[in-house]
GROMACS .gro file of C-alpha atoms in nm:
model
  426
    1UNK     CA    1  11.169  -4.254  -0.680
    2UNK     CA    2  11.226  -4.310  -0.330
    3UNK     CA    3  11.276  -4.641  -0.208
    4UNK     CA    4  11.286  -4.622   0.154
    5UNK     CA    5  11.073  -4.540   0.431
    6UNK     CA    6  10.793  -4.369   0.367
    7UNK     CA    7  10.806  -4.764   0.484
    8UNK     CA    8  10.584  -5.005   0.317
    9UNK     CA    9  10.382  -4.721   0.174
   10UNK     CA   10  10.638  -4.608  -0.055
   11UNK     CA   11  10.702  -4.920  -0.238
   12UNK     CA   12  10.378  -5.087  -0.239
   13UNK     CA   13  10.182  -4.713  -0.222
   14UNK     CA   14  10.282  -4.602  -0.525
   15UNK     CA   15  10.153  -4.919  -0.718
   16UNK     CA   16   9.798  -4.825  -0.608
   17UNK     CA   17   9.878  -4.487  -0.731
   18UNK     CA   18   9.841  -4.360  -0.368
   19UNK     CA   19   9.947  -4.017  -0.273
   20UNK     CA   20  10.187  -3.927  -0.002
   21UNK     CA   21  10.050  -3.869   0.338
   22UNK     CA   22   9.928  -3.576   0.424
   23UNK     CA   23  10.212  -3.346   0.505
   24UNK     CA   24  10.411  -3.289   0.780
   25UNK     CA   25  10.618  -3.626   0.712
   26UNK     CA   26  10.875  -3.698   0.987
   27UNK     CA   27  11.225  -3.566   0.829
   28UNK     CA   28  11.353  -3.873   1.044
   29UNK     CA   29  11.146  -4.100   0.788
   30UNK     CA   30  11.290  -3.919   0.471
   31UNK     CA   31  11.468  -4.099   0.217
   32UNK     CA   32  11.842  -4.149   0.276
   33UNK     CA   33  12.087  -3.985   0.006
   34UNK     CA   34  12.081  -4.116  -0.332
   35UNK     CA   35  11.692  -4.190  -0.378
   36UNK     CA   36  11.406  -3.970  -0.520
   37UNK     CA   37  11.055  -3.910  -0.394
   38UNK     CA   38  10.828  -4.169  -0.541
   39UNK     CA   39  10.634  -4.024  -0.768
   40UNK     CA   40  10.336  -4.190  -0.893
   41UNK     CA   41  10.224  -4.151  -1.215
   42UNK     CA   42   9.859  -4.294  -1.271
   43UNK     CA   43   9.991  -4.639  -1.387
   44UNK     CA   44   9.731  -4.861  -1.463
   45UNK     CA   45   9.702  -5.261  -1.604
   46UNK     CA   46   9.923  -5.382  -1.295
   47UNK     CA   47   9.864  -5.779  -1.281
   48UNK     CA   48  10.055  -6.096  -1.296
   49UNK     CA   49  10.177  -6.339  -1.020
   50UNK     CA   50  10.429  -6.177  -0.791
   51UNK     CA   51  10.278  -5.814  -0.898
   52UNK     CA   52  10.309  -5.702  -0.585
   53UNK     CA   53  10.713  -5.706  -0.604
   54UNK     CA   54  10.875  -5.353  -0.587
   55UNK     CA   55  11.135  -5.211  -0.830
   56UNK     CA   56  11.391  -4.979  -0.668
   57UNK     CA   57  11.433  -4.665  -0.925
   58UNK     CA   58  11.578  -4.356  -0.924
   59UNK     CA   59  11.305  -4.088  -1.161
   60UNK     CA   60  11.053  -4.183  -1.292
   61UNK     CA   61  10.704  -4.347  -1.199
   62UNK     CA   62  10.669  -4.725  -1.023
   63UNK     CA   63  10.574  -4.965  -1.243
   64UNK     CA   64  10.406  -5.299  -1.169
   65UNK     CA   65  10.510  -5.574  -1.422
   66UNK     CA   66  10.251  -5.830  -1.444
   67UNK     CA   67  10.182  -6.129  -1.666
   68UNK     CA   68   9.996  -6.165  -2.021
   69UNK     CA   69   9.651  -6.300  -1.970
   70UNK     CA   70   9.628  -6.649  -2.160
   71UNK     CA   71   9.339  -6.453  -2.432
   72UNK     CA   72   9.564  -6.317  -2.704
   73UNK     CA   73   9.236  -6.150  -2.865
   74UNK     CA   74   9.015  -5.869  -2.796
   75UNK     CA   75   8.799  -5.918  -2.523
   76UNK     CA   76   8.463  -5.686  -2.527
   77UNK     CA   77   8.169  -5.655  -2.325
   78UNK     CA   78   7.909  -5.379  -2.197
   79UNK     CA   79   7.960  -5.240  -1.850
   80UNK     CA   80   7.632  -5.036  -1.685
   81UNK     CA   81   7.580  -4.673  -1.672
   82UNK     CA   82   7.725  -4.556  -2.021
   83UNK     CA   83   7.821  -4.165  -2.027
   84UNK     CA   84   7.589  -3.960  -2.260
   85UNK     CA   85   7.815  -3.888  -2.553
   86UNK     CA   86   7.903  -3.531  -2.591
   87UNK     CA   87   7.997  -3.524  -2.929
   88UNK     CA   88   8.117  -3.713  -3.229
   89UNK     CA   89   8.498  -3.817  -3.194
   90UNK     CA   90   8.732  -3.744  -3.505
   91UNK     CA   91   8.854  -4.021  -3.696
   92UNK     CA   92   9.150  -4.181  -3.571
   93UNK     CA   93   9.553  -4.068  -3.787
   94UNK     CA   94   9.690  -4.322  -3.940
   95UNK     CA   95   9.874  -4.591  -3.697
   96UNK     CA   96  10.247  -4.556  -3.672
   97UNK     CA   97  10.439  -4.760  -3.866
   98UNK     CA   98  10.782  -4.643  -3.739
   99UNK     CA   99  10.918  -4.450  -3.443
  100UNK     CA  100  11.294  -4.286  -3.383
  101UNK     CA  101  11.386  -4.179  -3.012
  102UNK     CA  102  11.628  -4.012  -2.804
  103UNK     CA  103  11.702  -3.906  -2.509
  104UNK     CA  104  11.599  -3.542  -2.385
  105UNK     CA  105  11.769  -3.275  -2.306
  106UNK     CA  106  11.868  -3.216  -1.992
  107UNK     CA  107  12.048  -2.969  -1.772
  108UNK     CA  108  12.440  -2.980  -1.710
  109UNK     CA  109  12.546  -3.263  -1.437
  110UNK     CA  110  12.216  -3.444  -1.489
  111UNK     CA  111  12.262  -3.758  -1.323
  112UNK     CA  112  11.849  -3.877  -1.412
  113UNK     CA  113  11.534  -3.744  -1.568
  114UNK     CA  114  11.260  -3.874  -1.590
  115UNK     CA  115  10.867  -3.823  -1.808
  116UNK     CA  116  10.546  -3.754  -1.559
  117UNK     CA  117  10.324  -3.644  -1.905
  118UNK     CA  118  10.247  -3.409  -2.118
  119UNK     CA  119  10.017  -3.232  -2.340
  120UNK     CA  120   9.790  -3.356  -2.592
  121UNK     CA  121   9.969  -3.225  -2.902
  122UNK     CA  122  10.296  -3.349  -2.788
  123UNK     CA  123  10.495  -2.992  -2.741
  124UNK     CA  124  10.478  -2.969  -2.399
  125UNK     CA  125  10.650  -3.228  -2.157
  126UNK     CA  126  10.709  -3.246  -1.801
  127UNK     CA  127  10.888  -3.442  -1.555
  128UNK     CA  128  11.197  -3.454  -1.333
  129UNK     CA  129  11.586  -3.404  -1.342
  130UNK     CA  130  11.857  -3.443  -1.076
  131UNK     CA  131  12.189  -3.345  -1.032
  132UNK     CA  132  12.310  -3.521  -0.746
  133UNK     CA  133  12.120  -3.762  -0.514
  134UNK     CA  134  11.907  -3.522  -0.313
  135UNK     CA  135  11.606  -3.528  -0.554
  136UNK     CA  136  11.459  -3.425  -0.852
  137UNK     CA  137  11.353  -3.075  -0.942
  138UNK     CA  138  11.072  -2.949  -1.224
  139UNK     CA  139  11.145  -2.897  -1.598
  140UNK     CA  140  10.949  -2.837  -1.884
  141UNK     CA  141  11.042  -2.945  -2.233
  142UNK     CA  142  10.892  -2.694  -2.517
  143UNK     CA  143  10.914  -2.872  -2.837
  144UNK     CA  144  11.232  -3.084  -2.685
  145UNK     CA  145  11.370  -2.802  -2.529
  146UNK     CA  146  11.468  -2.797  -2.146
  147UNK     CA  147  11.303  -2.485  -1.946
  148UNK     CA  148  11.384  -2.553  -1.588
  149UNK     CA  149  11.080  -2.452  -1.377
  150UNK     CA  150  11.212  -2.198  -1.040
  151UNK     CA  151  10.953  -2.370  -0.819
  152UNK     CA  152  10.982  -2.316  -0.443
  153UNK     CA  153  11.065  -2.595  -0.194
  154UNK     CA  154  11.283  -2.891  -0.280
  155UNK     CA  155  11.211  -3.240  -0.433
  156UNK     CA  156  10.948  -3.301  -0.717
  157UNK     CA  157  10.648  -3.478  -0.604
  158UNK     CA  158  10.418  -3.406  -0.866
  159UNK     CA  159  10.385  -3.213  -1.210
  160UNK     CA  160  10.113  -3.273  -1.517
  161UNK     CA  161  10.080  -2.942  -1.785
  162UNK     CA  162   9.798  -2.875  -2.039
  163UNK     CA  163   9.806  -2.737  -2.427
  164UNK     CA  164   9.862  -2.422  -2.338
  165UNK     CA  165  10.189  -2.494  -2.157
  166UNK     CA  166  10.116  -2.433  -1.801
  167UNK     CA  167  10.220  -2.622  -1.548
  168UNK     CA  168  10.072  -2.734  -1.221
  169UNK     CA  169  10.303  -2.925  -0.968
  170UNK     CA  170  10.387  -3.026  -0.615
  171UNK     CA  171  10.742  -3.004  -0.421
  172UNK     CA  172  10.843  -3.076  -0.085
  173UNK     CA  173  10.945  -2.791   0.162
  174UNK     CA  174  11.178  -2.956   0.469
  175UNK     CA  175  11.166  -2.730   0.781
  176UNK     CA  176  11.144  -2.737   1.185
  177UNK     CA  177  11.190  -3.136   1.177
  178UNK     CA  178  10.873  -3.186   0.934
  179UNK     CA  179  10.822  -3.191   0.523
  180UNK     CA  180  10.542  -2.997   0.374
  181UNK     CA  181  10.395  -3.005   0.003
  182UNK     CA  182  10.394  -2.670  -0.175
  183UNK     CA  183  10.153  -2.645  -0.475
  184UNK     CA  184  10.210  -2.417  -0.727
  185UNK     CA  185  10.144  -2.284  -1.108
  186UNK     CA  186  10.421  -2.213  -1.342
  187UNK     CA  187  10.322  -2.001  -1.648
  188UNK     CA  188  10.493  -1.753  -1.905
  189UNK     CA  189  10.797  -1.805  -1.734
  190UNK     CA  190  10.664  -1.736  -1.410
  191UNK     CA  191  10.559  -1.945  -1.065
  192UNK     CA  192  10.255  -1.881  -0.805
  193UNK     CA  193  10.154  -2.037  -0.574
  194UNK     CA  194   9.823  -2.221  -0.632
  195UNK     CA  195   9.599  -2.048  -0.344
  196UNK     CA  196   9.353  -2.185  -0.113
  197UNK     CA  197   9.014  -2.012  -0.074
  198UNK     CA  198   8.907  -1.946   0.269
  199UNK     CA  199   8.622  -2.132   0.175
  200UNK     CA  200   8.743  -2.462   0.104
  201UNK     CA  201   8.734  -2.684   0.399
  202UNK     CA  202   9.038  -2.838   0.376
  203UNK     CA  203   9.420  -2.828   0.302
  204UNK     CA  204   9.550  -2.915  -0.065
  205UNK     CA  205   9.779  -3.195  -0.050
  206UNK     CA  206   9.938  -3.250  -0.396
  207UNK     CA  207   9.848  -3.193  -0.803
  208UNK     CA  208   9.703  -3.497  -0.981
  209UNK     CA  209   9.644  -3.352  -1.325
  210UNK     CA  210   9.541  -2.996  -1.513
  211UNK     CA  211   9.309  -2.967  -1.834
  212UNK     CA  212   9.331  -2.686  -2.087
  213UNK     CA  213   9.139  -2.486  -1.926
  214UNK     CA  214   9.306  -2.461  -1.652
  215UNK     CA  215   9.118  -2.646  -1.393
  216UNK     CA  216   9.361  -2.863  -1.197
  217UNK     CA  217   9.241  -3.180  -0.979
  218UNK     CA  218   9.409  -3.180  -0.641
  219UNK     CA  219   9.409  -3.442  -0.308
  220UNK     CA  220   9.296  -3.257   0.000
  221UNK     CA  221   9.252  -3.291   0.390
  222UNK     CA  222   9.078  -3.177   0.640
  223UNK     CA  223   9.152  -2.850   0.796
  224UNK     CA  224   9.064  -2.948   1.151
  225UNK     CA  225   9.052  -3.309   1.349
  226UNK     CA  226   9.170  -3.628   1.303
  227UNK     CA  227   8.993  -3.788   1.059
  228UNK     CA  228   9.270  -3.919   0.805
  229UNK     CA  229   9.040  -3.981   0.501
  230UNK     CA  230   9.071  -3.652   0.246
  231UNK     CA  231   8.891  -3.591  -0.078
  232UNK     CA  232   8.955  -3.514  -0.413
  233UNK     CA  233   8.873  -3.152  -0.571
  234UNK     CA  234   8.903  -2.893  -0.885
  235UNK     CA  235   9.092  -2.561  -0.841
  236UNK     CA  236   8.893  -2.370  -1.128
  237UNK     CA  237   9.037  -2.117  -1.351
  238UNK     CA  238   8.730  -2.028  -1.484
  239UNK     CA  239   8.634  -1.931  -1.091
  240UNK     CA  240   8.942  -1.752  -0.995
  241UNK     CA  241   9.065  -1.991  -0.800
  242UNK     CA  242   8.726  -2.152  -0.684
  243UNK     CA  243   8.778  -2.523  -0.514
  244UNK     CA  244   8.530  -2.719  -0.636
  245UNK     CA  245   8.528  -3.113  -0.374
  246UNK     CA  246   8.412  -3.387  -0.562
  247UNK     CA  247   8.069  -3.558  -0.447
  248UNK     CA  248   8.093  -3.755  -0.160
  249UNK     CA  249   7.827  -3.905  -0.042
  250UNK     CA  250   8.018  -3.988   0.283
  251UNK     CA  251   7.947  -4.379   0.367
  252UNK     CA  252   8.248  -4.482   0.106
  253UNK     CA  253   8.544  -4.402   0.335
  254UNK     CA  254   8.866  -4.243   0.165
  255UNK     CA  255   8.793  -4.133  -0.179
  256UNK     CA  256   9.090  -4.066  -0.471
  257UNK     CA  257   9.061  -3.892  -0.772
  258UNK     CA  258   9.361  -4.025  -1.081
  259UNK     CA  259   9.259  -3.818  -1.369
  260UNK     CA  260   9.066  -3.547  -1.541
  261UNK     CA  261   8.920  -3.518  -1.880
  262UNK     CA  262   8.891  -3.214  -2.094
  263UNK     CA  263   8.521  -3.181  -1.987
  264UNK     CA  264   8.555  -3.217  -1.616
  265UNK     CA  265   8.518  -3.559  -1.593
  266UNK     CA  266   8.746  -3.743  -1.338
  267UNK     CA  267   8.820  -4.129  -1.285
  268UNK     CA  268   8.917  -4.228  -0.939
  269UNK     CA  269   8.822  -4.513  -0.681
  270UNK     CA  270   8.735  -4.580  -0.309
  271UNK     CA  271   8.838  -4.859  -0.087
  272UNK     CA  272   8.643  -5.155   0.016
  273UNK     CA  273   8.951  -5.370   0.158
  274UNK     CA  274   9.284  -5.387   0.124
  275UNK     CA  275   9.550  -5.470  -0.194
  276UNK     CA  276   9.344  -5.423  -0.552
  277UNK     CA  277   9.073  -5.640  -0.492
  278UNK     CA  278   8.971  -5.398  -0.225
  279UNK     CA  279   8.930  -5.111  -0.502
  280UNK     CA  280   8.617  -5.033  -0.655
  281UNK     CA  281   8.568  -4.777  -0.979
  282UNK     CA  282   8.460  -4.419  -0.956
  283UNK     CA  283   8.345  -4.168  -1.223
  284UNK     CA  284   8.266  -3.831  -1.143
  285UNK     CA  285   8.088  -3.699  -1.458
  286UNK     CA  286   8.170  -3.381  -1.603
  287UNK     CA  287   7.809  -3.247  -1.454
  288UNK     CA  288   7.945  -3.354  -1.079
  289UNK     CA  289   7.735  -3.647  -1.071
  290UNK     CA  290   7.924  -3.905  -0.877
  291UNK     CA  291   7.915  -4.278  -1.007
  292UNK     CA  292   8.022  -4.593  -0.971
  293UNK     CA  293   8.034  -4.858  -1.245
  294UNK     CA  294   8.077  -5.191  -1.221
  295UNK     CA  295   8.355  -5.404  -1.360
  296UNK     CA  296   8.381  -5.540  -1.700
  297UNK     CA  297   8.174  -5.845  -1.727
  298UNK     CA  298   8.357  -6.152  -1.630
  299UNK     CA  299   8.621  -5.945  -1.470
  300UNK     CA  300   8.605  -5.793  -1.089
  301UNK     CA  301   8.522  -5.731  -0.825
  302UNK     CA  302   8.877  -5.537  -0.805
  303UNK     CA  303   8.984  -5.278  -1.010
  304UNK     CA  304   8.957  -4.935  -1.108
  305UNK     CA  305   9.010  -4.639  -1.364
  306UNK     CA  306   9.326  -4.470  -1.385
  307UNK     CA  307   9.339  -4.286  -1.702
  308UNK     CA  308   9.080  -4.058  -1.897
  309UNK     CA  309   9.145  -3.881  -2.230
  310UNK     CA  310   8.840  -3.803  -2.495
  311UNK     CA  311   8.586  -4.027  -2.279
  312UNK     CA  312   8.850  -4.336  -2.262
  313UNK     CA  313   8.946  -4.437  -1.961
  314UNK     CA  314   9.222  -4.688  -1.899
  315UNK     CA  315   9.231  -4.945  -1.561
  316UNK     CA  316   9.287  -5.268  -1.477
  317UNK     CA  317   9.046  -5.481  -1.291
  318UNK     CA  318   9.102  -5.883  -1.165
  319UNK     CA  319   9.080  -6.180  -1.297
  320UNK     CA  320   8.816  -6.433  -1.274
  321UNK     CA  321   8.971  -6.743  -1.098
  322UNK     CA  322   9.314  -6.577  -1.054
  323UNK     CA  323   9.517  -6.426  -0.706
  324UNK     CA  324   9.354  -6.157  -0.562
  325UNK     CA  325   9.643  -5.905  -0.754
  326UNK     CA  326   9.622  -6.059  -1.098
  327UNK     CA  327   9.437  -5.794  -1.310
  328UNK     CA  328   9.415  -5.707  -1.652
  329UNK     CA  329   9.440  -5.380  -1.824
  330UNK     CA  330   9.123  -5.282  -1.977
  331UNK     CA  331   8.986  -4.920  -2.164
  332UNK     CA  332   8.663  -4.830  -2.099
  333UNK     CA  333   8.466  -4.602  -2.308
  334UNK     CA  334   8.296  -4.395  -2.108
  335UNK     CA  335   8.055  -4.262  -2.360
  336UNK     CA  336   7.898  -4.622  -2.501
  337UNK     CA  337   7.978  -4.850  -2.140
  338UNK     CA  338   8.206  -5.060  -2.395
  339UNK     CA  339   8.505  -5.212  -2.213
  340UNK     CA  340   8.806  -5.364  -2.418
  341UNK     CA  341   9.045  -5.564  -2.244
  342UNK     CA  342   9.450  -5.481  -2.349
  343UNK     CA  343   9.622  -5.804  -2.330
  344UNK     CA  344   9.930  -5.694  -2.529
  345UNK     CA  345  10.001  -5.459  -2.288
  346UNK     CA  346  10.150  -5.559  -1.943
  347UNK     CA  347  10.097  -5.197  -1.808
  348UNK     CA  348   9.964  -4.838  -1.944
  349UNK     CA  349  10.084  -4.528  -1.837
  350UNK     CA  350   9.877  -4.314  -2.045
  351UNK     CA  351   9.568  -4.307  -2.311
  352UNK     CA  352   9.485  -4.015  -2.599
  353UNK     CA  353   9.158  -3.881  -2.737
  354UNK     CA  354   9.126  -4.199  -2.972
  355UNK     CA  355   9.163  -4.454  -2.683
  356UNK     CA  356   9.530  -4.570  -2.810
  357UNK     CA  357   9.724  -4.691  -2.495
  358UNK     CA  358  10.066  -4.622  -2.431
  359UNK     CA  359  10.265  -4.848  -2.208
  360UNK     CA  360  10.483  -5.151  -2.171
  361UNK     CA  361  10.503  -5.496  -2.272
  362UNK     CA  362  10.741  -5.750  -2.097
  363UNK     CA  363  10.998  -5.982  -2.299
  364UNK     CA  364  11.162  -6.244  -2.207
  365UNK     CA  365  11.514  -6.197  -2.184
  366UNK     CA  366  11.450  -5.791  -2.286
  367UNK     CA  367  11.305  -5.666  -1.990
  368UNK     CA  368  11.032  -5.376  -2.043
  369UNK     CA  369  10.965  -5.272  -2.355
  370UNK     CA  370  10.814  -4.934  -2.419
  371UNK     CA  371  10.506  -4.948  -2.649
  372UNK     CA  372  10.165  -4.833  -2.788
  373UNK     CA  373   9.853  -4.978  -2.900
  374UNK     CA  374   9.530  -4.909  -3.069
  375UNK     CA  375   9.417  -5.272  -2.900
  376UNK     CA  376   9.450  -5.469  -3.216
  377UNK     CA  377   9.750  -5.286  -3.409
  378UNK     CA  378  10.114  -5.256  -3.142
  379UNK     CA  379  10.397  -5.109  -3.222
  380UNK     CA  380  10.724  -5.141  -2.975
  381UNK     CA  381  10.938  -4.834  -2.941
  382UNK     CA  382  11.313  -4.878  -2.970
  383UNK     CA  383  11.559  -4.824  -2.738
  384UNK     CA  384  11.727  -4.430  -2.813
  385UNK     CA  385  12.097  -4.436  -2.819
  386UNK     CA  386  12.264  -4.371  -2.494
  387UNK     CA  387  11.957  -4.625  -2.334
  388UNK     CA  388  12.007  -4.983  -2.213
  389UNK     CA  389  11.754  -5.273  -2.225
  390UNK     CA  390  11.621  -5.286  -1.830
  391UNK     CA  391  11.318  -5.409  -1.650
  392UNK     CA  392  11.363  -5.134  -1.377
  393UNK     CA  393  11.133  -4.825  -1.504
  394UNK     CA  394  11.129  -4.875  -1.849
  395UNK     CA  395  10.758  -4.760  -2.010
  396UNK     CA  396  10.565  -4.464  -2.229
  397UNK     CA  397  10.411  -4.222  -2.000
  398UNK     CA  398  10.287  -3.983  -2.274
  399UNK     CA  399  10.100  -3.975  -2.638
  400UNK     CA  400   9.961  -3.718  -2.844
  401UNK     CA  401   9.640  -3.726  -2.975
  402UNK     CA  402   9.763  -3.696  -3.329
  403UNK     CA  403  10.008  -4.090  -3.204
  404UNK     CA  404  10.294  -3.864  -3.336
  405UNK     CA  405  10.498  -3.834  -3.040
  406UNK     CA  406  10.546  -4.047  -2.723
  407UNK     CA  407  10.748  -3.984  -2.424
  408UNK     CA  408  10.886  -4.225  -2.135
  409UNK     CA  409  11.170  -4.318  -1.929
  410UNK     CA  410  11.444  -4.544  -2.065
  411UNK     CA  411  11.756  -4.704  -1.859
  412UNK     CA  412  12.045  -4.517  -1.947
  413UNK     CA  413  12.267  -4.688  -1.680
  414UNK     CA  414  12.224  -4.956  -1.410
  415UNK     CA  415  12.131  -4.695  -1.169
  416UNK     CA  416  11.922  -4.436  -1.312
  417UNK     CA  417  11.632  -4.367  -1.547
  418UNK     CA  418  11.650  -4.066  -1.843
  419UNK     CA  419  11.327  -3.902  -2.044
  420UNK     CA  420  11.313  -3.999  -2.359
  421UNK     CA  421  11.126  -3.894  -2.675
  422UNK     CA  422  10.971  -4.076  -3.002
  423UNK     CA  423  10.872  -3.966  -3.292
  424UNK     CA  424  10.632  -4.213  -3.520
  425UNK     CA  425  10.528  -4.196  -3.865
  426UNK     CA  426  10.215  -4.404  -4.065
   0.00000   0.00000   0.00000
C-alpha cells in the first residue's frame, strides 16, 4: 500500500474504501520508492476510539482496528425494506474445528504479496507480489499455484476473479507527467483490455468486483466537464460488453458501489457529510431498483454495506452514544431485513453464501489475529510458519462457501506483508 501522498486521501481514503481519483494523478504526487499503491479491499466493521489512525503497509489492503463493543452477545433486530428471497439457501458445512496455513507461493525475489479475494470455491486467488519497491504486479493462484498475470501498465490497483477463474483488474500506466488506470480481463492465459462502449457516458476508472457470470462492477466518470462526482456501473458479459450505470436518481451527490452478488445485486453508499457518520447505505437490487435502508435499529445514522455474498451483506454502522467513528460490524440479510451485529470481530474483510464473516480480531499483546465466524461459533487462524505476530495488515480477506479455505495477509517481516492460505476441517 502506498503511504504517501495521494496526501490525506491515501491513508484515511482507503479506510472508507474510497477509490483513487480519477486518473491523470500528478506523477509529482506518486509514492516515493519503497511503498505500494493502496489498495482497498472492501473492509468493513472499522470502529473503536482512535479508528481513524493509519497503518503504514507494504501489500495488502488498509485495515482499521477498532475496539470490541461492551455486548459480548448477539445483537438482532429488523431493518426496513427486506429483499424478496430468491430462493432457499443450502444448509450451512459443518464449522471448522481446525485450520493449517502457509504462506503462498510466490515468484523468485518476492519481497511481499499480498490476498485482494478470491472465488467462492476457494481455487482461485488473487492479489499482489513485488519484487523490489516499485509496486506490486497481478498473480493468480490456481489451487495454490502462482500464474503471474502479463497485464499492461505498472502497479496493481485493483484485481477480484470469479469461479470460473477469470480475472478482472486495474493497473496504473505512468506517462507524459500523469498516471492513468488501465482496466483489463485476464482469461485462459490471456489479457484484454476491458472496452468502453461508445455509448457509455463516461470513463471507467477502476474494477471493484466480477461475478460468475462475468459481469464486473466498475467506478466511472464523466466523459466531459468538471463535475467530480462519478457513478458506479456493470460491464455485462451477457451484453458483449454492455455498461450498464447504476440508478441514480441524481439529488444524492457522489455515489460508490463496494460489491456485487451473484444475482446482480450491489451494496454501496452515498455521502451525506464527512468521516463515517456522513455515510448512508445503498442497495441496488438485482432488478436495478435503487434503495436505501436504514440502519440497524439502535445503531446509525452512519454506516454502510461493504460486503455481499448469497444475500448477506457485511458493514459497519455507529454506535449509539459513542464518537462519531466508533461503529460496529454488523451482517445484514438482505433477503429477511434481519441485521446481526459481529462483536467478536474487530474488522471483516469478506462474507460467503452462508453469512460466515471472515476477518480479524485484536489481542492484547498479539496484535491482529486473523479469524472467522458464523456470529456465535469463532475460530482464530494460526500464524503459518515463516509469519510473525503484527498489528500492521494482519486479517482474512477470503472464504469459500464450503468455510474450507481462507486466505489473508500475514507479517512475514517488520516491513512487509505475504498471502497466506488456510485450510479448515469440522
Amino acid at each position: 500500500m502506498k503511504t504517501d501522498d495521494v496526501g490525506a486521501r491515501a491513508l484515511l481514503g482507503p479506510m472508507l474504501d474510497e477509490t483513487v481519483p480519477p486518473s491523470k494523478v500528478e506523477v509529482s504526487r506518486l509514492v516515493a520508492a519503497g511503498r505500494s499503491r493502496v489498495r482497498v479491499r472492501r473492509w468493513a466493521g472499522i470502529s473503536g476510539a482512535g479508528a481513524l489512525t493509519a497503518v503504514a503497509l507494504i501489500g495488502g489492503s488498509l485495515l482499521v482496528q477498532p475496539n470490541q463493543p461492551p455486548a459480548a452477545a448477539l445483537q438482532t433486530a429488523t431493518s426496513t425494506a427486506p429483499s424478496p428471497a430468491t430462493g432457499s439457501r443450502p444448509a450451512p458445512p459443518a464449522f471448522p474445528t481446525s485450520c493449517t496455513g502457509r504462506l503462498l507461493p510466490v515468484p523468485g525475489k518476492t519481497i511481499s504479496s499480498y490476498i485482494s479475494g478470491g472465488d467462492p470455491s476457494g481455487r482461485y486467488l488473487v492479489g499482489g507480489y513485488a519484487t523490489d519497491t516499485s509496486g506490486h504486479r497481478p498473480v493468480l493462484w490456481d489451487n495454490g499455484n502462482p500464474v503471474i498475470i502479463p497485464a499492461p501498465g505498472g502497479d496493481l490497483v485493483a484485481i477480484e476473479v470469479n469461479d470460473r477463474g477469470i480475472v478482472a483488474g486495474t493497473t496504473d500506466k505512468i506517462g507524459n507527467g500523469t498516471v492513468e488506470q488501465i482496466n483489463w480481463v485476464y482469461r485462459d492465459g490471456r489479457v484484454s483490455p476491458l472496452g468502453e462502449p461508445a455509448t457509455k457516458p463516461g470513463t471507467f476508472i477502476q474494477v471493484i468486483d466480477i461475478n460468475s457470470g462475468g459481469d464486473i462492477l466498475l467506478d466511472s466518470r464523466p466523459r466531459t466537464g468538471v463535475d467530480p462526482n462519478r457513478g458506479p456501473g456493470i460491464w455485462t458479459a451477457a451484453g458483449q460488453g454492455t455498461f450498464r450505470p447504476l440508478a441514480d436518481p441524481g439529488n444524492l451527490g457522489e455515489l460508490t458501489a463496494s460489491a456485487l452478488d451473484e444475482d446482480g445485486t450491489v451494496v454501496g453508499r452515498y455521502l451525506v457529510g464527512q468521516g463515517f457518520e456522513g455515510e448512508r447505505t445503498l442497495v441496488w437490487k438485482a432488478d436495478g431498483q435503487l434503495t436505501k435502508p436504514s440502519p440497524p435499529a439502535g445503531y446509525g445514522p452512519g454506516g454502510a454495506l461493504r460486503l455481499v455474498r448469497g444475500g448477506f451483506a457485511v458493514g459497519y454502522y455507529q454506535q449509539p452514544g459513542k464518537q462519531p467513528h466508533e461503529v460496529n460490524t454488523v451482517r445484514r440479510d438482505l433477503r429477511t431485513g434481519i441485521d446481526t451485529a459481529i462483536p467478536a470481530l474487530a474488522g471483516a474483510g469478506a462474507v460467503n453464501a452462508h453469512g460466515w464473516v471472515a476477518g480479524l480480531i485484536r489481542e492484547s499483546g498479539q496484535g491482529q489475529t486473523p479469524a472467522i465466524t458464523t456470529g456465535t461459533q469463532l475460530i482464530k487462524l494460526p500464524l503459518p510458519a515463516g509469519a510473525i505476530a503484527s498489528s500492521d495488515g494482519v486479517g482474512a480477506y477470503h472464504l469459500s462457501d464450503d468455510g474450507r479455505t481462507v486466505a489473508g495477509n500475514v507479517a512475514v517481516n517488520r516491513d512487509y506483508l505475504g498471502a497466506a492460505v488456510w485450510r479448515c476441517l469440522p
